Amino acid sequence: MNIEAELKKDGIEIVGRLDTLSVNSLAKTVAEKICKAFPRAHFSTQQLFIEFSRLPMYLAKMPEGFAEANYFYKNSSIYFKEGIPIEELEKFAIHEFIHFLQEVKDNKGNLYRLGLCEYGEFKTYGMALNEGAVQLATAKTLHNEEDIVKYYDISFPTTSPNYYPILCNLVKQLAYLIGDDLLFESTFFSTDAFKLETIKCCGKKEFLKIQENLDKILYTEEKIIKLNGQLLEDNCEGQKALKVASKIANLKLELKKTFIQTQDLIFSSYFNNEFYHLTTTDDIEIYRARLYNYKNYIGITDNYFDFNNYYIDKMAALEERYDAIMNNVSLTVVKESKLANLFKAIRNLFSWNKETQNE
């Protein structure tokens, strides 16, 4: 099957090639912004410009609900949705340019690695983790401000309210715990650094489950988009429309459930593991602060108390660990009252959740 036939299979119909002036303008602007946003990556602005400007770029008709831009690795080309003003192409181009930087092919030209995503012989692993990471990198490049949004009855903070918001939130939770630098290193250069550190901090079984759940969320959202498209069709009415609407409702509940399970697994696996490495009072204070600040990253729903309950249990456990450590006179004494800090933190946490739910 040739490239054009494959594109048509996905509903992409080429309209024409993007003009050279627009291509060079996009390449220059995006190269400069990526280098500025990620100085530790040590990219060369000139080299990125050269690579980006050589990419074939096309305008194309795309199905409703499809992304505004798509990078097709088989011919290393980018397809932009027809009708998007030239001045708005940049925000869509960044995501696809990053995909271009990520790709690792074998000698036959077969793609086997794309950032955090690995292409096996029979299955692809980590596609959603990679998409979330690429979109976070895109949001960082564009200097997007964080906002509180609500999808599927879940309220959560994100820097990408319109593109992969659910995935971006969960990947950001991981990045807070594991490290932004490692996340973006693995995203741009297709390394295992972030994966291995996550396994070290959360456990291999837990990492694989998190990765699997993220993929599940991605595929569930794709199903919802397709079904929403069916509802808009002229022949979708009566019992057929009710059946489609019922499927959408069930998928939304499934997605919400998977989100909560994944979020709970991320923080519980990380903090349970880190708890057993606390050997000094300084370790306890760092742990306490990281756990408390995690509340700024989570998604909440009506009657969601999992994190609050976990936090309270861990604060009690920290008091016991603190007392055990203090019995060793060689350790540094922390002067503030631990019990006072405990109740103050709990009050603040419940107050924050109440305000967020009211919003």
Short mmCIF file of C-alpha atoms in Angstrom, two decimals:
data_model
loop_
_atom_site.label_atom_id
_atom_site.label_comp_id
_atom_site.label_asym_id
_atom_site.label_seq_id
_atom_site.Cartn_x
_atom_site.Cartn_y
_atom_site.Cartn_z
CA MET A 1 0.00 0.00 0.00
CA ASN A 2 1.51 3.38 -0.97
CA ILE A 3 1.66 6.39 1.34
CA GLU A 4 -1.30 8.22 -0.18
CA ALA A 5 -3.47 5.11 0.10
CA GLU A 6 -2.49 4.67 3.75
CA LEU A 7 -3.36 8.28 4.47
CA LYS A 8 -6.76 7.91 2.79
CA LYS A 9 -7.39 4.85 4.92
CA ASP A 10 -7.12 7.16 7.95
CA GLY A 11 -9.34 9.74 6.28
CA ILE A 12 -6.51 12.11 5.31
CA GLU A 13 -6.77 13.58 1.81
CA ILE A 14 -3.90 15.78 0.60
CA VAL A 15 -4.97 19.19 -0.70
CA GLY A 16 -1.56 20.66 -1.50
CA ARG A 17 1.94 21.34 -0.24
CA LEU A 18 2.64 24.10 2.28
CA ASP A 19 4.53 26.94 0.61
CA THR A 20 8.29 27.32 1.21
CA LEU A 21 7.97 30.67 2.99
CA SER A 22 5.55 29.24 5.55
CA VAL A 23 7.69 26.12 6.01
CA ASN A 24 10.84 28.17 6.70
CA SER A 25 8.97 30.52 9.01
CA LEU A 26 7.59 27.62 11.04
CA ALA A 27 10.98 25.88 11.16
CA LYS A 28 12.77 29.01 12.36
CA THR A 29 10.22 29.97 15.01
CA VAL A 30 9.82 26.47 16.46
CA ALA A 31 13.58 25.82 16.48
CA GLU A 32 14.20 29.02 18.44
CA LYS A 33 11.42 28.34 20.95
CA ILE A 34 12.42 24.72 21.63
CA CYS A 35 16.06 25.72 22.21
CA LYS A 36 14.97 28.48 24.59
CA ALA A 37 12.53 26.26 26.49
CA PHE A 38 14.98 23.34 26.89
CA PRO A 39 18.52 24.72 27.32
CA ARG A 40 19.68 21.51 29.02
CA ALA A 41 18.96 19.56 25.85
CA HIS A 42 21.79 21.50 24.16
CA PHE A 43 19.99 21.73 20.84
CA SER A 44 21.47 23.87 18.07
CA THR A 45 18.97 26.39 16.74
CA GLN A 46 20.60 26.36 13.33
CA GLN A 47 20.65 22.56 13.15
CA LEU A 48 17.01 22.27 14.22
CA PHE A 49 16.03 24.86 11.63
CA ILE A 50 17.79 22.92 8.89
CA GLU A 51 16.15 19.63 9.91
CA PHE A 52 12.67 21.12 10.33
CA SER A 53 12.79 23.10 7.07
CA ARG A 54 13.59 19.94 5.11
CA LEU A 55 10.43 18.20 6.34
CA PRO A 56 7.73 17.93 3.66
CA MET A 57 4.60 19.69 4.95
CA TYR A 58 1.12 19.42 3.46
CA LEU A 59 -2.38 20.80 3.88
CA ALA A 60 -5.01 18.07 3.97
CA LYS A 61 -8.66 17.33 4.60
CA MET A 62 -9.07 15.38 7.84
CA PRO A 63 -12.02 13.66 9.58
CA GLU A 64 -13.94 15.52 12.27
CA GLY A 65 -12.33 15.01 15.67
CA PHE A 66 -8.93 14.32 14.11
CA ALA A 67 -5.84 16.21 15.30
CA GLU A 68 -5.06 19.49 13.54
CA ALA A 69 -1.62 18.17 12.59
CA ASN A 70 -0.09 14.73 12.14
CA TYR A 71 3.45 13.50 11.66
CA PHE A 72 3.62 10.46 9.38
CA TYR A 73 6.88 8.65 10.05
CA LYS A 74 6.81 6.42 6.94
CA ASN A 75 7.60 9.39 4.72
CA SER A 76 8.76 11.81 7.46
CA SER A 77 6.06 14.34 6.55
CA ILE A 78 3.65 16.57 8.46
CA TYR A 79 0.02 17.06 7.47
CA PHE A 80 -1.89 20.13 8.66
CA LYS A 81 -5.66 20.34 8.66
CA GLU A 82 -6.94 22.50 5.81
CA GLY A 83 -8.40 25.83 6.85
CA ILE A 84 -6.13 26.57 9.82
CA PRO A 85 -4.73 30.12 9.53
CA ILE A 86 -0.98 30.15 8.85
CA GLU A 87 -0.30 32.16 12.00
CA GLU A 88 -1.89 29.40 14.12
CA LEU A 89 0.05 26.49 12.61
CA GLU A 90 2.94 26.97 15.04
CA LYS A 91 1.15 25.60 18.11
CA PHE A 92 0.25 22.45 16.19
CA ALA A 93 3.62 22.13 14.46
CA ILE A 94 5.64 21.97 17.71
CA HIS A 95 4.09 18.66 18.78
CA GLU A 96 4.78 17.09 15.38
CA PHE A 97 8.33 18.48 15.14
CA ILE A 98 9.09 16.86 18.49
CA HIS A 99 7.80 13.54 17.13
CA PHE A 100 10.22 13.95 14.24
CA LEU A 101 13.11 14.48 16.70
CA GLN A 102 12.07 11.39 18.67
CA GLU A 103 11.96 8.76 15.97
CA VAL A 104 14.49 5.92 15.94
CA LYS A 105 14.43 3.60 12.92
CA ASP A 106 16.26 0.40 12.06
CA ASN A 107 18.34 -0.11 8.91
CA LYS A 108 15.20 -0.98 6.93
CA GLY A 109 13.47 2.25 7.91
CA ASN A 110 11.10 0.60 10.37
CA LEU A 111 10.21 2.69 13.41
CA TYR A 112 10.98 0.93 16.69
CA ARG A 113 11.23 3.81 19.17
CA LEU A 114 9.48 7.17 19.51
CA GLY A 115 10.52 8.87 22.72
CA LEU A 116 8.89 6.94 25.57
CA CYS A 117 6.99 4.72 23.13
CA GLU A 118 8.40 1.35 22.02
CA TYR A 119 7.17 -0.50 18.97
CA GLY A 120 7.32 -4.27 19.47
CA GLU A 121 6.70 -6.91 16.83
CA PHE A 122 3.12 -7.47 17.98
CA LYS A 123 2.37 -4.61 20.34
CA THR A 124 3.17 -0.96 21.01
CA TYR A 125 4.09 0.10 24.56
CA GLY A 126 3.89 3.56 26.12
CA MET A 127 2.15 5.44 23.32
CA ALA A 128 -0.04 7.44 25.73
CA LEU A 129 2.87 8.14 28.09
CA ASN A 130 4.80 9.55 25.14
CA GLU A 131 1.89 11.61 23.80
CA GLY A 132 1.37 13.15 27.23
CA ALA A 133 5.08 13.93 27.56
CA VAL A 134 5.29 15.46 24.07
CA GLN A 135 2.28 17.65 24.78
CA LEU A 136 3.79 18.78 28.09
CA ALA A 137 6.95 19.70 26.18
CA THR A 138 4.79 21.56 23.66
CA ALA A 139 2.98 23.47 26.43
CA LYS A 140 6.33 24.37 28.00
CA THR A 141 7.63 25.60 24.64
CA LEU A 142 4.54 27.79 24.25
CA HIS A 143 4.77 29.00 27.89
CA ASN A 144 1.19 27.92 28.57
CA GLU A 145 -0.20 28.95 31.94
CA GLU A 146 -1.68 26.27 34.18
CA ASP A 147 -5.46 26.19 34.39
CA ILE A 148 -8.08 24.16 36.25
CA VAL A 149 -10.34 22.25 33.86
CA LYS A 150 -13.06 19.66 34.18
CA TYR A 151 -13.43 16.60 31.95
CA TYR A 152 -15.44 13.45 32.64
CA ASP A 153 -16.47 14.90 36.04
CA ILE A 154 -12.79 15.21 37.05
CA SER A 155 -11.39 18.64 38.00
CA PHE A 156 -7.63 18.91 37.60
CA PRO A 157 -4.80 21.34 36.78
CA THR A 158 -3.15 21.25 33.36
CA THR A 159 -1.05 23.38 31.01
CA SER A 160 -2.76 21.73 28.04
CA PRO A 161 -6.53 22.20 28.46
CA ASN A 162 -7.41 21.36 24.85
CA TYR A 163 -4.96 18.61 23.86
CA TYR A 164 -4.52 15.40 25.86
CA PRO A 165 -5.48 17.17 29.12
CA ILE A 166 -6.11 13.94 31.08
CA LEU A 167 -2.84 12.34 29.96
CA CYS A 168 -0.90 15.55 30.56
CA ASN A 169 -2.15 15.73 34.13
CA LEU A 170 -1.17 12.16 34.98
CA VAL A 171 2.22 12.41 33.25
CA LYS A 172 2.82 15.69 35.10
CA GLN A 173 2.11 13.89 38.37
CA LEU A 174 4.81 11.37 37.45
CA ALA A 175 7.18 14.15 36.40
CA TYR A 176 6.72 15.91 39.75
CA LEU A 177 7.86 12.75 41.54
CA ILE A 178 10.51 11.46 39.13
CA GLY A 179 11.78 14.73 37.63
CA ASP A 180 11.02 16.99 34.66
CA ASP A 181 14.58 16.79 33.35
CA LEU A 182 14.49 12.99 33.12
CA LEU A 183 11.07 13.08 31.48
CA PHE A 184 12.14 15.50 28.76
CA GLU A 185 15.49 13.77 28.24
CA SER A 186 13.70 10.51 27.48
CA THR A 187 11.07 12.33 25.43
CA PHE A 188 13.48 14.12 23.10
CA PHE A 189 16.24 11.52 22.89
CA SER A 190 14.28 8.26 23.23
CA THR A 191 16.16 7.00 26.29
CA ASP A 192 15.08 4.70 29.13
CA ALA A 193 16.18 7.14 31.85
CA PHE A 194 12.66 8.16 32.93
CA LYS A 195 11.30 4.63 32.70
CA LEU A 196 14.12 3.13 34.78
CA GLU A 197 13.89 5.81 37.45
CA THR A 198 10.12 5.33 37.68
CA ILE A 199 10.63 1.58 38.09
CA LYS A 200 13.21 2.27 40.79
CA CYS A 201 10.90 4.65 42.67
CA CYS A 202 7.53 2.92 42.13
CA GLY A 203 8.28 -0.69 41.18
CA LYS A 204 8.33 -2.47 37.81
CA LYS A 205 4.88 -3.99 38.16
CA GLU A 206 3.46 -0.61 39.12
CA PHE A 207 5.17 1.19 36.22
CA LEU A 208 3.82 -1.30 33.70
CA LYS A 209 0.30 -0.92 35.12
CA ILE A 210 0.54 2.89 34.99
CA GLN A 211 1.76 2.70 31.40
CA GLU A 212 -1.04 0.28 30.49
CA ASN A 213 -3.68 2.49 32.13
CA LEU A 214 -2.47 5.57 30.25
CA ASP A 215 -2.82 3.68 26.98
CA LYS A 216 -6.29 2.58 28.05
CA ILE A 217 -7.27 6.21 28.67
CA LEU A 218 -5.93 7.26 25.26
CA TYR A 219 -7.81 4.52 23.39
CA THR A 220 -11.00 5.15 25.38
CA GLU A 221 -10.93 8.83 24.46
CA GLU A 222 -10.45 7.89 20.81
CA LYS A 223 -13.54 5.67 21.01
CA ILE A 224 -15.54 8.51 22.57
CA ILE A 225 -14.48 10.88 19.77
CA LYS A 226 -15.53 8.40 17.08
CA LEU A 227 -18.88 7.77 18.75
CA ASN A 228 -19.49 11.52 19.10
CA GLY A 229 -18.87 11.72 15.35
CA GLN A 230 -21.53 9.05 14.79
CA LEU A 231 -24.05 11.11 16.77
CA LEU A 232 -23.54 13.98 14.32
CA GLU A 233 -24.35 11.82 11.30
CA ASP A 234 -27.69 12.46 9.60
CA ASN A 235 -28.89 8.86 9.93
CA CYS A 236 -28.11 8.64 13.64
CA GLU A 237 -31.45 9.16 15.38
CA GLY A 238 -34.02 7.36 17.50
CA GLN A 239 -32.91 4.06 19.04
CA LYS A 240 -29.58 4.19 17.23
CA ALA A 241 -28.76 7.56 18.75
CA LEU A 242 -29.77 6.33 22.23
CA LYS A 243 -27.54 3.27 21.84
CA VAL A 244 -24.55 5.39 20.80
CA ALA A 245 -25.18 7.86 23.64
CA SER A 246 -25.31 4.97 26.13
CA LYS A 247 -21.95 3.66 24.87
CA ILE A 248 -20.43 7.12 25.27
CA ALA A 249 -21.72 7.42 28.84
CA ASN A 250 -20.28 4.02 29.79
CA LEU A 251 -16.91 4.86 28.24
CA LYS A 252 -16.78 8.14 30.16
CA LEU A 253 -17.42 6.30 33.44
CA GLU A 254 -14.74 3.77 32.53
CA LEU A 255 -12.26 6.55 31.75
CA LYS A 256 -13.01 8.32 35.02
CA LYS A 257 -12.47 5.11 36.96
CA THR A 258 -9.18 4.41 35.18
CA PHE A 259 -7.96 7.95 35.88
CA ILE A 260 -8.59 7.62 39.63
CA GLN A 261 -6.99 4.16 39.76
CA THR A 262 -3.92 5.42 37.92
CA GLN A 263 -3.57 8.53 40.06
CA ASP A 264 -3.87 6.52 43.27
CA LEU A 265 -1.32 4.00 42.01
CA ILE A 266 1.18 6.72 41.11
CA PHE A 267 1.29 8.46 44.48
CA SER A 268 0.83 5.38 46.67
CA SER A 269 3.53 3.30 44.94
CA TYR A 270 6.00 6.20 45.03
CA PHE A 271 5.44 7.36 48.60
CA ASN A 272 5.12 3.82 50.01
CA ASN A 273 8.49 3.00 48.50
CA GLU A 274 10.15 6.24 49.61
CA PHE A 275 8.85 5.84 53.16
CA TYR A 276 11.19 2.92 53.80
CA HIS A 277 14.21 5.05 52.86
CA LEU A 278 13.61 7.64 55.59
CA THR A 279 16.59 7.49 57.96
CA THR A 280 16.95 11.07 59.21
CA THR A 281 14.66 13.84 60.37
CA ASP A 282 15.66 15.85 57.31
CA ASP A 283 14.46 12.96 55.13
CA ILE A 284 11.12 13.11 56.94
CA GLU A 285 10.72 16.86 56.36
CA ILE A 286 11.50 16.52 52.64
CA TYR A 287 9.08 13.59 52.35
CA ARG A 288 6.39 15.49 54.26
CA ALA A 289 6.70 18.53 51.99
CA ARG A 290 6.67 16.47 48.77
CA LEU A 291 3.59 14.56 49.86
CA TYR A 292 1.81 17.73 50.95
CA ASN A 293 2.61 19.56 47.69
CA TYR A 294 1.32 16.63 45.65
CA LYS A 295 -2.18 17.93 46.33
CA ASN A 296 -1.48 20.66 43.76
CA TYR A 297 -1.26 18.08 40.96
CA ILE A 298 -4.14 15.67 41.57
CA GLY A 299 -7.52 15.43 39.90
CA ILE A 300 -10.58 15.34 42.13
CA THR A 301 -14.18 14.21 41.73
CA ASP A 302 -17.23 14.30 43.95
CA ASN A 303 -16.65 12.11 47.00
CA TYR A 304 -12.97 11.58 46.21
CA PHE A 305 -11.06 11.26 49.49
CA ASP A 306 -8.36 8.75 48.56
CA PHE A 307 -5.49 11.22 48.69
CA ASN A 308 -6.74 12.91 51.87
CA ASN A 309 -7.04 9.55 53.62
CA TYR A 310 -3.63 8.45 52.37
CA TYR A 311 -2.09 11.73 53.51
CA ILE A 312 -3.51 11.43 57.03
CA ASP A 313 -2.33 7.82 57.35
CA LYS A 314 1.15 8.75 56.18
CA MET A 315 1.35 11.70 58.58
CA ALA A 316 0.62 9.33 61.47
CA ALA A 317 3.21 6.89 60.17
CA LEU A 318 5.74 9.72 59.89
CA GLU A 319 5.21 10.57 63.56
CA GLU A 320 6.07 7.01 64.49
CA ARG A 321 9.10 7.00 62.20
CA TYR A 322 10.20 10.35 63.64
CA ASP A 323 10.01 9.02 67.21
CA ALA A 324 11.99 5.96 66.21
CA ILE A 325 14.69 8.09 64.60
CA MET A 326 14.86 10.46 67.57
CA ASN A 327 15.85 7.56 69.81
CA ASN A 328 19.16 7.65 67.97
CA VAL A 329 20.92 10.62 69.59
CA SER A 330 23.33 10.98 66.64
CA LEU A 331 20.54 12.34 64.44
CA THR A 332 19.75 16.03 64.16
CA VAL A 333 16.79 17.20 66.25
CA VAL A 334 14.06 19.13 64.47
CA LYS A 335 12.82 21.84 66.84
CA GLU A 336 9.26 22.37 65.62
CA SER A 337 6.45 20.31 67.09
CA LYS A 338 5.71 17.44 64.72
CA LEU A 339 2.20 16.96 66.08
CA ALA A 340 1.41 20.64 65.52
CA ASN A 341 2.67 20.41 61.96
CA LEU A 342 0.55 17.31 61.40
CA PHE A 343 -2.77 18.90 62.36
CA LYS A 344 -1.91 22.16 60.61
CA ALA A 345 -1.13 20.31 57.39
CA ILE A 346 -4.33 18.23 57.56
CA ARG A 347 -6.43 21.35 58.09
CA ASN A 348 -4.78 23.05 55.12
CA LEU A 349 -5.23 20.02 52.91
CA PHE A 350 -8.93 19.63 53.62
CA SER A 351 -9.41 23.37 53.15
CA TRP A 352 -7.73 23.23 49.72
CA ASN A 353 -9.87 20.32 48.54
CA LYS A 354 -13.03 22.00 49.71
CA GLU A 355 -12.15 25.23 47.84
CA THR A 356 -11.23 23.31 44.69
CA GLN A 357 -14.48 21.35 44.70
CA ASN A 358 -16.44 24.59 45.17
CA GLU A 359 -14.69 26.03 42.11
#
